Coordinates of C-alpha atoms in Angstrom, one line a residue:
M1 CA 72.9 5.2 -36.1
L2 CA 72.3 1.5 -36.5
K3 CA 70.6 -0.3 -33.6
P4 CA 72.0 -3.7 -32.5
P5 CA 70.0 -6.7 -33.5
K6 CA 67.2 -7.7 -31.1
A7 CA 69.0 -11.0 -30.3
T8 CA 72.1 -9.0 -29.3
R9 CA 70.1 -6.5 -27.2
S10 CA 68.5 -9.5 -25.5
S11 CA 71.8 -11.1 -24.7
I12 CA 73.2 -7.8 -23.3
M13 CA 70.1 -7.5 -21.1
K14 CA 70.4 -11.1 -19.9
K15 CA 74.1 -10.7 -19.1
S16 CA 73.3 -7.4 -17.2
N17 CA 70.6 -9.2 -15.2
R18 CA 72.9 -12.0 -14.4
T19 CA 75.6 -9.6 -13.3
G20 CA 73.1 -7.7 -11.1
L21 CA 71.9 -10.9 -9.6
K22 CA 75.4 -12.0 -8.8
T23 CA 76.1 -8.7 -7.2
I24 CA 73.0 -8.9 -5.1
L25 CA 73.9 -12.5 -4.0
V26 CA 77.4 -11.4 -3.1
L27 CA 76.1 -8.5 -1.0
V28 CA 73.5 -10.8 0.7
L29 CA 76.3 -13.3 1.5
I30 CA 78.6 -10.5 2.9
L31 CA 75.7 -9.1 5.0
A32 CA 74.9 -12.6 6.3
L33 CA 78.6 -13.2 7.2
V34 CA 78.7 -9.8 8.9
I35 CA 75.5 -10.6 10.9
I36 CA 76.8 -14.1 11.8
G37 CA 80.2 -12.8 12.7
G38 CA 78.8 -10.0 14.8
K39 CA 76.4 -12.3 16.6
T40 CA 79.3 -14.7 17.3
L41 CA 81.5 -11.9 18.7
F42 CA 78.5 -10.8 20.9
D43 CA 77.8 -14.3 22.1
V44 CA 81.5 -14.9 23.1
G45 CA 81.6 -11.7 25.0
E46 CA 83.9 -9.6 22.8
F47 CA 81.7 -6.5 23.1
D48 CA 81.6 -6.8 26.9
T49 CA 83.5 -4.4 29.1
I50 CA 85.9 -6.0 31.6
W51 CA 86.8 -4.1 34.8
D52 CA 89.8 -4.6 37.0
H53 CA 88.6 -5.1 40.5
P54 CA 90.6 -8.0 41.8
L55 CA 90.4 -9.5 45.3
D56 CA 92.5 -7.9 48.0
D57 CA 95.7 -9.3 49.5
C58 CA 96.5 -11.7 46.7
H59 CA 99.8 -13.6 46.7
E60 CA 101.1 -15.9 44.0
L61 CA 101.9 -19.5 44.6
A62 CA 104.5 -21.3 42.4
L63 CA 102.3 -23.8 40.6
T64 CA 101.6 -23.7 36.8
G65 CA 98.4 -24.9 35.2
A66 CA 96.4 -25.4 38.4
E67 CA 93.3 -26.1 36.4
D68 CA 91.0 -27.7 39.1
M69 CA 91.0 -28.3 42.9
T70 CA 89.1 -30.3 45.5
L71 CA 89.0 -29.9 49.3
V72 CA 90.0 -32.7 51.6
D73 CA 90.5 -33.3 55.3
N74 CA 87.3 -31.5 56.3
G75 CA 88.1 -28.5 54.1
S76 CA 91.5 -27.8 55.8
R77 CA 93.6 -28.7 52.7
V78 CA 93.2 -28.9 49.0
L79 CA 94.3 -31.3 46.3
I80 CA 95.2 -29.5 43.1
S81 CA 95.2 -31.0 39.6
A82 CA 98.1 -29.3 37.8
A83 CA 99.8 -29.6 34.3
D84 CA 102.2 -27.3 32.6
R85 CA 100.4 -27.3 29.2
Q86 CA 102.7 -24.9 27.5
G87 CA 106.2 -25.7 28.9
L88 CA 106.4 -22.6 31.1
D89 CA 108.1 -24.4 33.9
K90 CA 110.4 -27.2 32.7
E91 CA 111.0 -28.5 36.2
Q92 CA 107.3 -29.0 37.2
K93 CA 105.9 -32.4 36.9
N94 CA 102.3 -33.2 36.0
G95 CA 100.3 -34.5 38.9
I96 CA 98.2 -33.9 42.0
Y97 CA 99.6 -31.3 44.5
L98 CA 98.7 -30.7 48.1
Y99 CA 98.3 -27.3 49.6
D100 CA 97.3 -26.4 53.2
G101 CA 97.7 -22.6 53.1
S102 CA 101.0 -22.5 55.0
Y103 CA 103.6 -23.7 52.4
S104 CA 104.0 -24.0 48.7
P105 CA 102.0 -26.7 47.0
K106 CA 103.9 -30.1 47.0
L107 CA 103.6 -33.0 44.6
V108 CA 101.9 -36.0 46.2
Y109 CA 101.0 -38.0 43.1
P110 CA 102.7 -37.7 39.7
T111 CA 100.5 -38.6 36.7
E112 CA 101.4 -40.2 33.4
G113 CA 99.6 -37.5 31.3
Q114 CA 98.0 -34.2 32.0
P115 CA 95.4 -34.2 34.9
Q116 CA 92.4 -32.0 34.6
G117 CA 89.1 -32.4 36.5
I118 CA 89.3 -33.6 40.1
S119 CA 86.7 -34.4 42.7
S120 CA 86.7 -36.0 46.2
V121 CA 84.1 -37.5 48.5
P122 CA 84.4 -38.7 52.1
T123 CA 83.8 -42.5 52.7
E124 CA 83.7 -44.7 55.7
S125 CA 87.3 -45.6 55.3
G126 CA 88.6 -42.1 54.4
T127 CA 88.4 -40.0 51.2
R128 CA 87.9 -41.2 47.6
V129 CA 89.4 -39.1 44.9
F130 CA 88.6 -39.1 41.2
V131 CA 90.9 -37.5 38.6
I132 CA 90.6 -37.1 34.8
V133 CA 94.0 -37.7 33.1
H134 CA 94.7 -37.0 29.4
K135 CA 97.1 -39.7 28.2
A136 CA 98.7 -39.9 24.8
T137 CA 95.9 -41.7 23.0
Q138 CA 92.9 -41.7 25.3
D139 CA 91.5 -40.3 28.6
V140 CA 91.3 -42.2 31.8
V141 CA 89.8 -41.6 35.2
L142 CA 92.0 -42.5 38.2
I143 CA 90.2 -43.7 41.2
L144 CA 92.4 -43.1 44.3
D145 CA 92.2 -43.2 48.1
W146 CA 93.5 -40.3 50.1
A147 CA 94.9 -41.1 53.5
S148 CA 98.0 -40.3 55.6
D149 CA 99.0 -37.5 53.2
S150 CA 99.3 -39.8 50.2
L151 CA 97.2 -41.0 47.3
T152 CA 96.9 -44.7 46.5
L153 CA 95.6 -46.0 43.1
V154 CA 92.5 -48.1 43.4
K155 CA 91.5 -48.4 39.8
E156 CA 92.3 -46.8 36.4
L157 CA 89.1 -46.5 34.2
P158 CA 89.8 -46.0 30.5
F159 CA 87.4 -44.0 28.2
D160 CA 88.0 -45.7 24.8
N161 CA 88.3 -43.3 21.9
V162 CA 87.7 -40.3 24.1
T163 CA 90.3 -37.5 24.5
T164 CA 88.2 -34.5 25.6
L165 CA 87.0 -35.3 29.1
N166 CA 86.9 -32.1 31.2
G167 CA 85.0 -32.0 34.5
I168 CA 84.2 -34.6 37.1
V169 CA 82.1 -34.9 40.3
A170 CA 81.9 -37.7 42.7
I171 CA 78.5 -39.1 43.6
D172 CA 79.9 -41.5 46.2
G173 CA 82.9 -43.6 46.7
E174 CA 82.1 -45.8 43.6
R175 CA 80.2 -43.5 41.2
F176 CA 80.8 -40.3 39.4
F177 CA 79.7 -38.0 36.6
A178 CA 82.2 -36.8 34.0
S179 CA 81.8 -34.2 31.1
Q180 CA 83.1 -34.7 27.6
E181 CA 83.4 -31.2 26.1
L182 CA 83.9 -32.2 22.4
A183 CA 82.9 -35.1 20.2
S184 CA 86.0 -35.2 17.9
S185 CA 89.5 -36.3 18.8
F186 CA 90.8 -34.7 15.7
K187 CA 92.2 -31.2 16.5
P188 CA 91.0 -29.3 13.4
F189 CA 87.5 -30.7 13.9
Q190 CA 87.6 -29.7 17.5
E191 CA 88.3 -26.1 16.5
V192 CA 85.2 -26.2 14.2
E193 CA 83.1 -27.6 17.0
K194 CA 84.2 -24.7 19.2
L195 CA 83.8 -22.0 16.6
L196 CA 80.3 -23.1 15.7
R197 CA 79.5 -24.0 19.3
L198 CA 78.0 -27.3 18.3
S199 CA 76.0 -29.2 20.9
L200 CA 78.0 -32.4 20.6
G201 CA 79.2 -32.6 24.2
K202 CA 78.2 -35.5 26.6
L203 CA 77.7 -36.2 30.2
W204 CA 79.0 -39.6 31.3
L205 CA 77.9 -41.6 34.4
Y206 CA 80.0 -44.4 36.0
D207 CA 77.7 -46.5 38.2
G208 CA 80.5 -48.5 39.8
R209 CA 80.3 -51.2 37.2
A210 CA 80.0 -49.6 33.7
L211 CA 80.1 -46.3 31.9
R212 CA 77.0 -44.9 30.3
I213 CA 76.0 -41.7 28.5
A214 CA 73.6 -39.9 30.9
R215 CA 72.9 -36.9 28.6
D216 CA 74.2 -35.8 25.2
K217 CA 73.7 -32.8 22.9
I218 CA 75.3 -30.3 25.3
I219 CA 77.3 -27.3 24.2
Y220 CA 80.8 -27.8 25.6
P221 CA 80.0 -29.1 29.1
N222 CA 82.7 -28.2 31.5
G223 CA 82.7 -28.1 35.3
L224 CA 80.2 -30.2 37.4
A225 CA 78.7 -30.0 40.8
L226 CA 76.1 -32.0 42.8
S227 CA 73.8 -30.7 45.5
A228 CA 74.3 -31.8 49.0
D229 CA 71.5 -34.4 48.8
K230 CA 72.9 -35.7 45.4
K231 CA 69.6 -35.0 43.6
I232 CA 70.5 -32.0 41.5
L233 CA 73.3 -31.9 39.1
Y234 CA 74.8 -28.6 37.8
V235 CA 76.7 -28.5 34.5
A236 CA 78.7 -25.5 33.2
S237 CA 78.0 -25.0 29.5
M238 CA 81.1 -23.0 28.7
L239 CA 80.6 -22.0 25.1
N240 CA 76.9 -21.4 25.7
R241 CA 77.8 -19.1 28.7
S242 CA 75.2 -20.8 30.9
L243 CA 74.6 -23.1 33.8
I244 CA 72.4 -26.1 33.2
V245 CA 70.5 -27.7 36.0
F246 CA 69.4 -31.4 35.9
D247 CA 67.4 -33.5 38.3
Y248 CA 69.2 -36.7 39.1
D249 CA 67.6 -39.8 40.5
P250 CA 70.3 -41.9 42.2
T251 CA 68.1 -45.0 42.2
T252 CA 67.4 -45.1 38.5
Y253 CA 70.3 -43.0 37.3
S254 CA 67.9 -40.8 35.4
V255 CA 69.1 -37.3 34.5
Q256 CA 66.3 -35.0 33.5
W257 CA 66.6 -31.4 32.4
R258 CA 65.3 -28.9 35.0
N259 CA 66.5 -25.4 34.0
Q260 CA 69.2 -23.4 32.3
F261 CA 70.5 -20.0 33.4
P262 CA 72.5 -17.5 31.3
L263 CA 75.6 -16.2 33.2
Q264 CA 76.9 -13.5 30.8
T265 CA 80.3 -15.1 31.1
A266 CA 81.7 -18.6 30.2
P267 CA 81.7 -20.8 33.3
D268 CA 84.6 -23.3 33.9
N269 CA 84.8 -25.3 37.2
L270 CA 82.2 -25.3 39.9
H271 CA 82.8 -25.6 43.6
W272 CA 80.6 -25.2 46.6
A273 CA 81.2 -22.8 49.4
G274 CA 78.5 -23.8 51.8
D275 CA 75.3 -23.5 49.9
R276 CA 76.8 -21.0 47.4
L277 CA 78.3 -22.0 44.1
L278 CA 81.7 -20.5 43.2
I279 CA 82.6 -20.4 39.5
G280 CA 85.8 -19.6 37.7
A281 CA 84.8 -17.9 34.5
H282 CA 86.1 -16.5 31.2
P283 CA 84.3 -13.3 30.0
K284 CA 86.0 -13.2 26.5
L285 CA 86.3 -16.6 24.8
L286 CA 88.3 -15.5 21.8
R287 CA 90.9 -14.1 24.1
L288 CA 90.9 -17.4 25.9
M289 CA 91.4 -19.2 22.6
A290 CA 94.5 -17.1 21.8
H291 CA 95.7 -17.6 25.4
S292 CA 95.5 -21.3 25.0
H293 CA 98.0 -21.1 22.2
D294 CA 100.4 -18.7 23.8
A295 CA 99.7 -17.8 27.5
I296 CA 102.6 -15.3 27.7
R297 CA 101.9 -13.4 24.6
F298 CA 98.1 -13.3 24.9
P299 CA 96.8 -12.8 28.5
A300 CA 93.1 -13.6 29.0
P301 CA 90.7 -11.8 31.4
S302 CA 89.1 -13.7 34.2
Q303 CA 86.1 -13.6 36.6
V304 CA 85.1 -15.4 39.7
I305 CA 81.4 -15.3 40.3
V306 CA 79.2 -16.8 43.0
L307 CA 75.6 -18.0 42.7
D308 CA 73.1 -17.9 45.6
G309 CA 69.5 -19.2 45.6
L310 CA 70.0 -22.3 43.6
P311 CA 68.5 -24.4 42.1
D312 CA 65.5 -22.3 41.0
K313 CA 66.1 -18.6 41.8
P314 CA 69.8 -17.9 41.4
A315 CA 71.3 -14.5 42.1
I316 CA 74.8 -13.8 40.7
S317 CA 77.6 -11.8 42.2
E318 CA 81.0 -11.0 40.8
V319 CA 83.7 -11.3 43.4
H320 CA 86.8 -11.0 41.2
S321 CA 87.5 -9.5 37.8
S322 CA 90.8 -9.0 36.0
K323 CA 91.9 -8.1 32.5
G324 CA 94.8 -10.6 32.9
G325 CA 96.7 -9.3 35.9
M326 CA 98.7 -11.6 38.2
I327 CA 97.2 -14.7 36.5
S328 CA 95.1 -15.2 33.4
A329 CA 92.2 -17.6 32.6
I330 CA 91.1 -18.4 36.1
S331 CA 89.3 -21.8 35.9
S332 CA 88.5 -22.6 39.5
A333 CA 88.0 -21.1 43.0
V334 CA 87.7 -22.7 46.4
V335 CA 87.5 -21.3 49.9
L336 CA 90.4 -22.7 52.0
K337 CA 90.1 -21.6 55.6
D338 CA 89.8 -17.8 55.4
R339 CA 91.3 -17.4 51.9
L340 CA 90.1 -17.8 48.4
L341 CA 92.4 -20.0 46.3
L342 CA 92.3 -19.3 42.5
G343 CA 93.7 -21.7 39.9
S344 CA 94.4 -21.1 36.2
I345 CA 94.4 -23.3 33.1
Y346 CA 97.8 -22.2 31.7
T347 CA 99.3 -19.5 33.8
K348 CA 102.6 -19.9 35.7
G349 CA 101.3 -19.4 39.2
M350 CA 98.0 -19.5 41.2
L351 CA 96.6 -17.0 43.7
T352 CA 95.7 -17.0 47.3
C353 CA 93.5 -14.0 48.2
A354 CA 91.5 -12.5 51.0
A355 CA 88.0 -13.9 51.0
L356 CA 85.6 -11.1 50.1
A357 CA 83.1 -10.0 52.8
E358 CA 79.4 -10.3 51.9
K359 CA 78.7 -6.6 51.8
E360 CA 81.7 -5.9 49.6
K361 CA 80.6 -8.0 46.7
A362 CA 79.8 -6.3 43.4
T363 CA 76.5 -7.6 42.3
I364 CA 76.3 -7.5 38.5
Q365 CA 72.8 -9.1 38.2
S366 CA 70.5 -9.5 41.1
T367 CA 68.3 -12.3 39.7
L368 CA 68.9 -14.5 36.7
P369 CA 66.0 -14.9 34.3
N370 CA 64.2 -18.3 34.2

C-alpha cells in the first residue's frame, strides 16, 4: 500500500488541527454565551420564585398608567401622573389626576405629552409641583403651583436632546433632581443599553437658574427621594436592582457617593411613609420588558417593599407580592390616610388596599449587606 507523500500528510494534519481549533473556539464561544446568558437571567430575577401574597381589601380605581404619585394637602390627597401608554382606554387623557380616597381620580391638569415622574414640596405660598413630561421630540419639566384644587403653570423647563427622563424629586420650591435612565434617544440603541445594563444614566440638578449633571455613569436611574433634612439623596438603580445613597450638600450642590444596597428586585419609584421608604418594584425584568410591549398579553409580577433603618443599616420587608393579579408592573406606592395606593406603568387600573400592620409584614431579608 502506497503512503501519501509527506507534503500531503502534513497538509492533512494542518487541516485537521485547524478544524479541531475551530471546533474548540466554537465550543468556547457557546460556553461563554451560555454563561453570560445564564448570569443575565440570574441578574434580572428570572430564576427567582414569586409568591402571591397581595395586600388585603384591594379595590380597583379606574385610571390607566398611573406611573407616579405625590401627596399634597398635608397628605390628605394625592396627585397622580397618568398616561395611557398602550391605548387601553381611548377616552382617558394624559395628565395629572387628583384622588382623595372617596371618589374616582379626576383630571385636574391635562398635559401635552405623557407625564411620568412627579414630586411636590410645600412652600410659603402653597405647594410647588414638578412633573416630567415626554413630548414628541424632547422631555420637559413642568413647574406648577397647586392651590384651590387646581394646578397653574409657572414655568416649562426643556431638556434639549433628552427623551429618557424618569424620576424627579423636589429640593425646594425652585430646585429639583431628575434622573435620566438612558443616554440614547434612538429606540434600538436604548434596547441595547437595557440589555447590557450599561452605566450611561445621569442625575440632573436644576438649581433654580440652570441645569447641570450632578452625577453620571449610573445604571438606569429611576425613582428619587430626599431625606427630611435634604442632605441624603436616594436613587433607584432599576436594572442594577439596587438602591444608591448619595450625600448631598445643598450649599455647594455636591453629590457624593455614600453607599449602595442590593434589593433582590428592581426598584421603581420611591416614596416616604414617615421615616420608612416605600418602593414599587419589579422582580422579573424580562417579564416587564414583554409587558411594556403588550400589557394585556404579558402580565408582569410586582412587589412593594419597605426599607427601615436608612441611610446606613437598612432592613427590607416585602408588603405586597403578585404574579400579575389585579394590576401588573406596580411602579409606585403611597400611604393615603389609612390606605395604601398602588400605581402601575401600563395597567388599566390602580389599586387602593388596606395598609398592612407592622406585625403582618413578611420580612424577606432582615438586614441588607453593606
